[in-house]
Coordinates of C-alpha atoms in Angstrom, one line a residue:
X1 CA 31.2 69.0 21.7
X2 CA 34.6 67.4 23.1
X3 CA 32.8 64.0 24.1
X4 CA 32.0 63.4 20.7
X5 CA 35.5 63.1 19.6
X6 CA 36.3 60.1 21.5
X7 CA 33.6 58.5 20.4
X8 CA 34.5 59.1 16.7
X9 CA 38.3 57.9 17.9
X10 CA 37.3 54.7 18.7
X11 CA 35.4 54.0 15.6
X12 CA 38.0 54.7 13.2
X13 CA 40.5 53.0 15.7
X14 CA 37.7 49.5 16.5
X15 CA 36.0 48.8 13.3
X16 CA 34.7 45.3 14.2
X17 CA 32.8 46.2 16.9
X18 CA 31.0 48.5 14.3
X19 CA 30.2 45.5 11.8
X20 CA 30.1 42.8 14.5
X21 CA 26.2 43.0 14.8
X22 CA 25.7 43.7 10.8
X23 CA 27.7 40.0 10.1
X24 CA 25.5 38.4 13.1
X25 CA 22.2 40.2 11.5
X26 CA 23.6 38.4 8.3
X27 CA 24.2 35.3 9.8
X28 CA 20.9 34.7 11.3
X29 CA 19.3 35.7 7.7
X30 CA 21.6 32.9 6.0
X31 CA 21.5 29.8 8.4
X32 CA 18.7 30.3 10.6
X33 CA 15.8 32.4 9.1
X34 CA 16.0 31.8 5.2
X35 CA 13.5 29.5 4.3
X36 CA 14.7 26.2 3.2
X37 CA 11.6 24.7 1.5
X38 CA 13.3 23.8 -1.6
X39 CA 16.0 21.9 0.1
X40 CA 15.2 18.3 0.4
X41 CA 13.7 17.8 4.3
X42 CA 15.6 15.6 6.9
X43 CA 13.9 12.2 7.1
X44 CA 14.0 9.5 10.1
X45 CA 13.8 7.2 6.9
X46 CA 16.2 5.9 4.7
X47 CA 14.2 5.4 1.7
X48 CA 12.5 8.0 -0.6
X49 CA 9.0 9.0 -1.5
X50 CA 7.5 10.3 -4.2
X51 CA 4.3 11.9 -4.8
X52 CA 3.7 12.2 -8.7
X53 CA 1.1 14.9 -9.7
X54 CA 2.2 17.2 -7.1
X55 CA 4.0 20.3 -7.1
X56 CA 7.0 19.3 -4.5
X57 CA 8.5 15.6 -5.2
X58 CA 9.3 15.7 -1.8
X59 CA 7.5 14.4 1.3
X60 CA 6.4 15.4 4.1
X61 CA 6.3 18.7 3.0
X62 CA 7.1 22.2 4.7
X63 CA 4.1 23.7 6.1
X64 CA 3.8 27.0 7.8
X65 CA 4.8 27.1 12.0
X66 CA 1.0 28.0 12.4
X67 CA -0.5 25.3 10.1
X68 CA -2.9 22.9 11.7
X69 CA -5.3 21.2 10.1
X70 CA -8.6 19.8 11.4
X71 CA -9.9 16.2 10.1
X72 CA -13.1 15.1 12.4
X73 CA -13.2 11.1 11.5
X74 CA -16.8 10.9 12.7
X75 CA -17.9 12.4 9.4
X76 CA -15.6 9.7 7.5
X77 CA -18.0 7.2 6.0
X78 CA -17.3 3.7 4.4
X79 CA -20.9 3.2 2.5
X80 CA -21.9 0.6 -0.4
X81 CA -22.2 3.8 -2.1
X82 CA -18.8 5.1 -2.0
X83 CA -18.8 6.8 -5.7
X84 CA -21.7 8.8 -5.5
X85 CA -20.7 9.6 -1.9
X86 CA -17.5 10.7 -2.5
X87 CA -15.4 8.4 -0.8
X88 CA -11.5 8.3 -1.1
X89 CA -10.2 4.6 -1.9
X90 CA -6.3 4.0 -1.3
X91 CA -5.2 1.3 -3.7
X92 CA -2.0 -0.6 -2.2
X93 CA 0.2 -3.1 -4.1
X94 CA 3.0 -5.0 -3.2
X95 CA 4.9 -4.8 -6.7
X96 CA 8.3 -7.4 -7.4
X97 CA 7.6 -7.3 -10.9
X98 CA 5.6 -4.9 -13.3
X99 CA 2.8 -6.3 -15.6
X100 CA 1.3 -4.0 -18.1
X101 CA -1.9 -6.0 -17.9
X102 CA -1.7 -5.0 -13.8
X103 CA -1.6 -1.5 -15.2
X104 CA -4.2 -1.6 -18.2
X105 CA -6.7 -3.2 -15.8
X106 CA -6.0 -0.5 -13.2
X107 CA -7.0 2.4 -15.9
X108 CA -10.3 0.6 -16.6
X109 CA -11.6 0.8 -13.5
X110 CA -14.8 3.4 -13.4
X111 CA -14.4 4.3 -10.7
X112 CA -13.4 8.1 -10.3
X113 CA -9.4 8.8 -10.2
X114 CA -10.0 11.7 -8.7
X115 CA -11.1 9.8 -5.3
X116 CA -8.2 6.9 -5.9
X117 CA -5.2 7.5 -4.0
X118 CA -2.5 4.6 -5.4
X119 CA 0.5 3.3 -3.2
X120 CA 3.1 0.9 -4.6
X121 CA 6.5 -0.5 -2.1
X122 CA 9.0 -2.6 -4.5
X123 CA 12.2 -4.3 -2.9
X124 CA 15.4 -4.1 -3.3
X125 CA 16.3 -6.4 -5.9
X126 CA 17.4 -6.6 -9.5
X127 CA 13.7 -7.1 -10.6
X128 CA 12.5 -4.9 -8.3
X129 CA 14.6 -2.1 -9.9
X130 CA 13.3 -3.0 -13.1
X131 CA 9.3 -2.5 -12.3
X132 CA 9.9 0.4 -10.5
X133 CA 11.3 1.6 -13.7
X134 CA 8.5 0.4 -15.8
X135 CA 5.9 1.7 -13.5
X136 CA 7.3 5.0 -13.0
X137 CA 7.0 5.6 -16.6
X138 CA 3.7 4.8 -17.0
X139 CA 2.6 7.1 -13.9
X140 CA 4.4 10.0 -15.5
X141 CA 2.0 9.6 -18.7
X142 CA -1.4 9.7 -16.3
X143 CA 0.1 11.7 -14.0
X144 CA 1.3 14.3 -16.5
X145 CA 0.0 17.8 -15.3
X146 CA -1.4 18.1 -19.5
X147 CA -3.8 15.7 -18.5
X148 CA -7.1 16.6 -17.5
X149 CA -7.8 16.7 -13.7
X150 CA -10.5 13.5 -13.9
X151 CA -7.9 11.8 -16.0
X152 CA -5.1 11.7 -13.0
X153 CA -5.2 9.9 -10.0
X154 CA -5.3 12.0 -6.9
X155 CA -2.2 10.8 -5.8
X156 CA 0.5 8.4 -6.4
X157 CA 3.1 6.7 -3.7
X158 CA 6.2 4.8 -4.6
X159 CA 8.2 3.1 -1.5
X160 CA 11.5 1.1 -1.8
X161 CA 11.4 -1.4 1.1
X162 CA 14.5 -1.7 3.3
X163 CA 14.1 -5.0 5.0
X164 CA 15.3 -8.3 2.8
X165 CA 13.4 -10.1 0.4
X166 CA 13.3 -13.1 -1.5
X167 CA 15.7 -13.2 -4.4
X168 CA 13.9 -14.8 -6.9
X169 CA 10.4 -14.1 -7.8
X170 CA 9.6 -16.6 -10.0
X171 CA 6.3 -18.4 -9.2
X172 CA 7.6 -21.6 -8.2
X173 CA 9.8 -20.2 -6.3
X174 CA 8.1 -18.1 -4.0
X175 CA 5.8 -20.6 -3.7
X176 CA 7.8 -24.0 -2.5
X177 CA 6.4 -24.9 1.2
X178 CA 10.1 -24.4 2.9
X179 CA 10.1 -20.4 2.1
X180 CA 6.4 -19.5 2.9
X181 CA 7.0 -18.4 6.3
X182 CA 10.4 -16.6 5.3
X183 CA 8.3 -15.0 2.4
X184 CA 5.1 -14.3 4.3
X185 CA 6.8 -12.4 7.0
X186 CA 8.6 -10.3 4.7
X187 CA 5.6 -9.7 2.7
X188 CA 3.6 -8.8 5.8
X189 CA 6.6 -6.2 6.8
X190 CA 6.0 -4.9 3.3
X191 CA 2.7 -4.6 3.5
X192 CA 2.4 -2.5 6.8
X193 CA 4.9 0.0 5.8
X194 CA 2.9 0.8 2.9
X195 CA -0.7 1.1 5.0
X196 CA 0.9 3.6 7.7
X197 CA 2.7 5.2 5.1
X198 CA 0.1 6.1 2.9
X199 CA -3.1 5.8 5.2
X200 CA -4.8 9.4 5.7
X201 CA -7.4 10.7 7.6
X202 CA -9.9 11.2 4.8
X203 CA -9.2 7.3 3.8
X204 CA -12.6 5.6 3.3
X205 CA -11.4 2.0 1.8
X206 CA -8.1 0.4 1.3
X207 CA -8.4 -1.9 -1.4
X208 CA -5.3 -4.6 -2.0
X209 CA -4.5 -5.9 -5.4
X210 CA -1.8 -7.7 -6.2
X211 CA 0.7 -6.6 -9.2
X212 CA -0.1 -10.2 -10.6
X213 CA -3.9 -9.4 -10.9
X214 CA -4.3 -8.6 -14.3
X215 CA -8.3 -9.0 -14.8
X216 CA -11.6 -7.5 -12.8
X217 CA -14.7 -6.3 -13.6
X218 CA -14.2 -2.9 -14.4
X219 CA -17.0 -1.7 -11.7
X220 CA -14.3 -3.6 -9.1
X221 CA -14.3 -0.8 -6.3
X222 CA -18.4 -0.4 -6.6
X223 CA -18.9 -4.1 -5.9
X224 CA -16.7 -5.0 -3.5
X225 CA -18.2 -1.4 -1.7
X226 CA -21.8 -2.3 -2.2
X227 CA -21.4 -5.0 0.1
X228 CA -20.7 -3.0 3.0
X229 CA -18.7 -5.3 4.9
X230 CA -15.5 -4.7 6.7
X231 CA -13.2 -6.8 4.8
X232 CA -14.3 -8.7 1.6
X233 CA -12.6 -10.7 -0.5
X234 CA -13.0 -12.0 -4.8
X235 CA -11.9 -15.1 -5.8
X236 CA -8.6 -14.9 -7.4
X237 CA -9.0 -17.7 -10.2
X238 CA -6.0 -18.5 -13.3
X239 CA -6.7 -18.4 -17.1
X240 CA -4.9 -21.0 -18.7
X241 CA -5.2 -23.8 -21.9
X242 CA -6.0 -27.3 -20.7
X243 CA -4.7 -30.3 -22.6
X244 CA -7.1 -30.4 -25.3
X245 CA -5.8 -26.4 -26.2
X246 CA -9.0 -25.0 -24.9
X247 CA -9.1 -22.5 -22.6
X248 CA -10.3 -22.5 -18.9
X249 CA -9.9 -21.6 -15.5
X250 CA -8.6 -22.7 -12.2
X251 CA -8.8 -21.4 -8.4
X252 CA -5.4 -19.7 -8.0
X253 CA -5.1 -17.9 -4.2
X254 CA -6.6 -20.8 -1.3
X255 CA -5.8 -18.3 1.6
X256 CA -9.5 -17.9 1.6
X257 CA -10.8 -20.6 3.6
X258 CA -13.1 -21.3 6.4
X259 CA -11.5 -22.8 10.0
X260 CA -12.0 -26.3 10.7
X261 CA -11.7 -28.7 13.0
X262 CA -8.7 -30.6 11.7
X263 CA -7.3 -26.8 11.2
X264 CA -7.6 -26.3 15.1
X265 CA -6.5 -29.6 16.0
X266 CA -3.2 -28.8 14.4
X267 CA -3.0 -25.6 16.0
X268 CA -3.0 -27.0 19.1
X269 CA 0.2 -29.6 18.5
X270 CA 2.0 -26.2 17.0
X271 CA 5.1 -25.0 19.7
X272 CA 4.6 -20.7 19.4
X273 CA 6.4 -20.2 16.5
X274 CA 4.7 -22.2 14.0
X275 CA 2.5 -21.3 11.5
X276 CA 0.1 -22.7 9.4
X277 CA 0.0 -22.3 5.2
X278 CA -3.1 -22.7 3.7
X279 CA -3.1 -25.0 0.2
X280 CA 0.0 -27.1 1.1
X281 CA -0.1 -31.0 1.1
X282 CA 2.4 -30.7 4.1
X283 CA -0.3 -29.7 6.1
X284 CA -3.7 -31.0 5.1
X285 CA -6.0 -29.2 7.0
X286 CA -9.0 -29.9 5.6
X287 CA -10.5 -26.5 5.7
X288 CA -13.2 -25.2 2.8
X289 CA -11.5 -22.6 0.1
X290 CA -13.3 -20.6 -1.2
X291 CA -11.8 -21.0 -4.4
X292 CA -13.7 -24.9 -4.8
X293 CA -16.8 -23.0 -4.2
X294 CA -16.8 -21.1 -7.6
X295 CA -20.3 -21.4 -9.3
X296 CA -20.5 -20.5 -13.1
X297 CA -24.0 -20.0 -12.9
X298 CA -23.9 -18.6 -9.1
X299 CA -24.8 -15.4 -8.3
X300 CA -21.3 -12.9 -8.2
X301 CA -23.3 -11.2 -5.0
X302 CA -22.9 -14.5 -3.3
X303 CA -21.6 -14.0 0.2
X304 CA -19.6 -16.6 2.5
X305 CA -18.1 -16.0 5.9
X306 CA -14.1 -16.5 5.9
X307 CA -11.5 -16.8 8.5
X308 CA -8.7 -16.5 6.5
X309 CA -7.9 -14.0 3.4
X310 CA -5.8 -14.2 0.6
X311 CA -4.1 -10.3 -0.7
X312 CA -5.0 -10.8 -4.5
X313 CA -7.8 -9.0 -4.2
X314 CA -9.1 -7.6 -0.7
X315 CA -11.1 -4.6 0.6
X316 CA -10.9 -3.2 3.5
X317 CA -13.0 -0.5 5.4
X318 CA -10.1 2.2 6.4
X319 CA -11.6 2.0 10.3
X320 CA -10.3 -1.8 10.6
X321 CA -7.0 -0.8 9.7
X322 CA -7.5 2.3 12.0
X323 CA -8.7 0.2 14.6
X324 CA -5.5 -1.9 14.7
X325 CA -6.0 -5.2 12.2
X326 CA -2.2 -5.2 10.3
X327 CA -0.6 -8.3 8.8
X328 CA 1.5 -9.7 11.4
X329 CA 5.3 -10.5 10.3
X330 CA 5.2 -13.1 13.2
X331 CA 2.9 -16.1 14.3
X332 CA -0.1 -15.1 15.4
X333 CA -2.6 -17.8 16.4
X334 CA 0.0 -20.1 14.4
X335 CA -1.4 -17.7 11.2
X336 CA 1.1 -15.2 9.2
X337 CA 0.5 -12.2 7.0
X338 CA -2.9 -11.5 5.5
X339 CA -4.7 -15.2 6.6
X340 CA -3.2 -13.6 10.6
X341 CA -4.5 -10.2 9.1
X342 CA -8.0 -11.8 9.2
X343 CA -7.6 -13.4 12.4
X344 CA -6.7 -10.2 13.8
X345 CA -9.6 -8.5 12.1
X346 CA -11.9 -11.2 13.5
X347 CA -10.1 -10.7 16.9
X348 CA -11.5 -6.9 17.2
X349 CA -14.8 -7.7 16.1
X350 CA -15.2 -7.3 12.7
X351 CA -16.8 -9.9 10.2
X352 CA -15.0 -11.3 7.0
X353 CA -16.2 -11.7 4.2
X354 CA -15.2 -13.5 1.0
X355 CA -17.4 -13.4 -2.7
X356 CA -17.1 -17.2 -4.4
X357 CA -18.7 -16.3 -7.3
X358 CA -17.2 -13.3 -8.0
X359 CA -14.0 -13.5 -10.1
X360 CA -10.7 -12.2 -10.8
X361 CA -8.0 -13.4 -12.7
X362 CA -4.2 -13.4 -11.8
X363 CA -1.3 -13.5 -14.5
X364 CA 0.0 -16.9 -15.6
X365 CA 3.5 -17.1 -15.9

């Protein structure tokens, strides 16, 4: 009975070491246990993504310590029937400037939302700020959780680019000869951090389609997939009013051309860093665009073999993406962006592909 009053001494007389493993109990609970999931994660990235039509704004998200999840590629199929098979398509667009006829076009396509993943990257510029406004408020309506499920697309991805970009977007400005290889590089840097951000392992087809397209067949995404090819191309072509106030047509994108000989014998006078642009009096290289291969009676499934693609509109089987084929930012074989995308494709064994006949329209500013 007498040892217990020194025990009960030194309790009364050394409170903390009574409450000193209660506060470290509650410390742990605070800083190091409670779960933080609604804070906003720590990114290696400066810039923010959204994911509208999803629960947490926030990506990547917080997933359980004993989450892993299983994908086995070898079941992953890129078919000419990719609707009825199911297969997801990531649309990607480089966006400067938002054109609600871009957007209208996009809703008409038939193909199933529910299988199209969309990712958008927009600089950092004064106009750039302005169509990520105006896109973000139409993705809100479509992506509004009233909506019906088929109604939505199945995701939604929204980058801000941190790497410079031209100032002005205007079209005779972006295109002038002197900035090409300025622009191209940034465009190409643009381009791949919106593939390997948005690229997943249930990806079937990447298609790209440029914020200026504003008119395609509605069955787009069918077509281009029922040629089964690894990357095809349509032939981005300009409405306008000739000078008798009619309407008509012309070829718009000439980075879809075949290689020729004059092409190659100005490769070979190029020191490493030079590239060549296709469509450019400065450098006549002689080589066949597709674009002044347009038949109005032709057959749309009308194939030709490319070596160099325009972006307007280009599918892409996910694999040759997977495989390696990116748009270089920096001369490769003298080529730049998505005509060195091409080259690079080519380069790992895949064939390209480009549709003459088979039309789509870009805005006319």
């Amino acid at each position: 009975m007498l040892l217990k009053y020194p025990i009960v001494y030194q309790i009364r007389r050394n409170p903390v070491k009574f409450f000193t493993p209660i506060l470290g109990l509650i410390f742990l609970w605070v800083f190091l246990i409670q779960d933080k999931s609604t804070k906003k994660p720590n990114s290696p990235y400066s810039y923010k993504s959204k994911v509208f039509g999803k629960k947490n704004d926030w990506i990547p998200r917080n997933l359980p310590a004993d989450h892993i999840s299983h994908y086995d590629l070898n079941k992953l199929a890129s078919t000419p029937m990719a609707a009825y098979n199911k297969e997801r398509v990531l649309i990607l667009t480089p966006m400067a400037k938002f054109h609600q006829g871009y957007w209208d076009n996009l809703l008409s396509l038939t193909y199933p939302r529910s299988l199209i993943e969309l990712g958008f990257i927009f600089p950092r510029t004064q106009e750039g700020d302005e169509a990520l406004k105006n896109l973000e408020r139409q993705v809100k309506k479509i992506q509004n959780p009233k909506n019906k499920i088929e109604e939505r697309f199945a995701k939604v991805v929204i980058l801000r680019q941190e790497h410079e970009s031209l100032k002005s977007q205007n079209e005779k400005d972006r295109h002038a000869f002197k900035v090409q290889k300025e622009r191209r590089s940034q465009m190409a840097t643009a381009r791949n951090s919106l593939l390997f951000t948005t690229i997943g392992p249930y990806t079937s087809w990447v298609l790209w389609l440029d914020s200026d397209i504003v008119e395609t067949p509605p069955t787009l995404i069918q077509d281009l997939a029922s040629h089964d090819k690894p990357v095809i191309a349509a032939n981005c072509f300009q409405r306008y009013t000739d000078d008798n106030n009619s309407p008509a047509i012309r070829p718009y994108d000439f980075n879809n051309w075949i290689e020729s000989d004059e092409g190659l014998r100005i490769a070979s006078t190029l020191g490493d860093d030079d590239i060549i642009v296709e469509g450019y009096s400065e450098i006549a290289t002689y080589r066949p665009l597709m674009g002044h291969f347009y038949d109005e009676n032709g057959d749309p499934k009308t194939e030709m073999p490319l070596d160099g693609v325009g972006g307007t509109c280009l599918m892409v089987k996910a694999d040759v993406h997977r495989d390696g084929a990116m748009f270089p930012n920096f001369p490769f074989y003298h080529l730049i962006e998505t005509e060195g995308f091409a080259k690079m494709a080519k380069r790992l064994g895949y064939d390209v592909f480009g549709l003459p006949n088979y039309l789509v329209y870009h805005y006319n500013e």
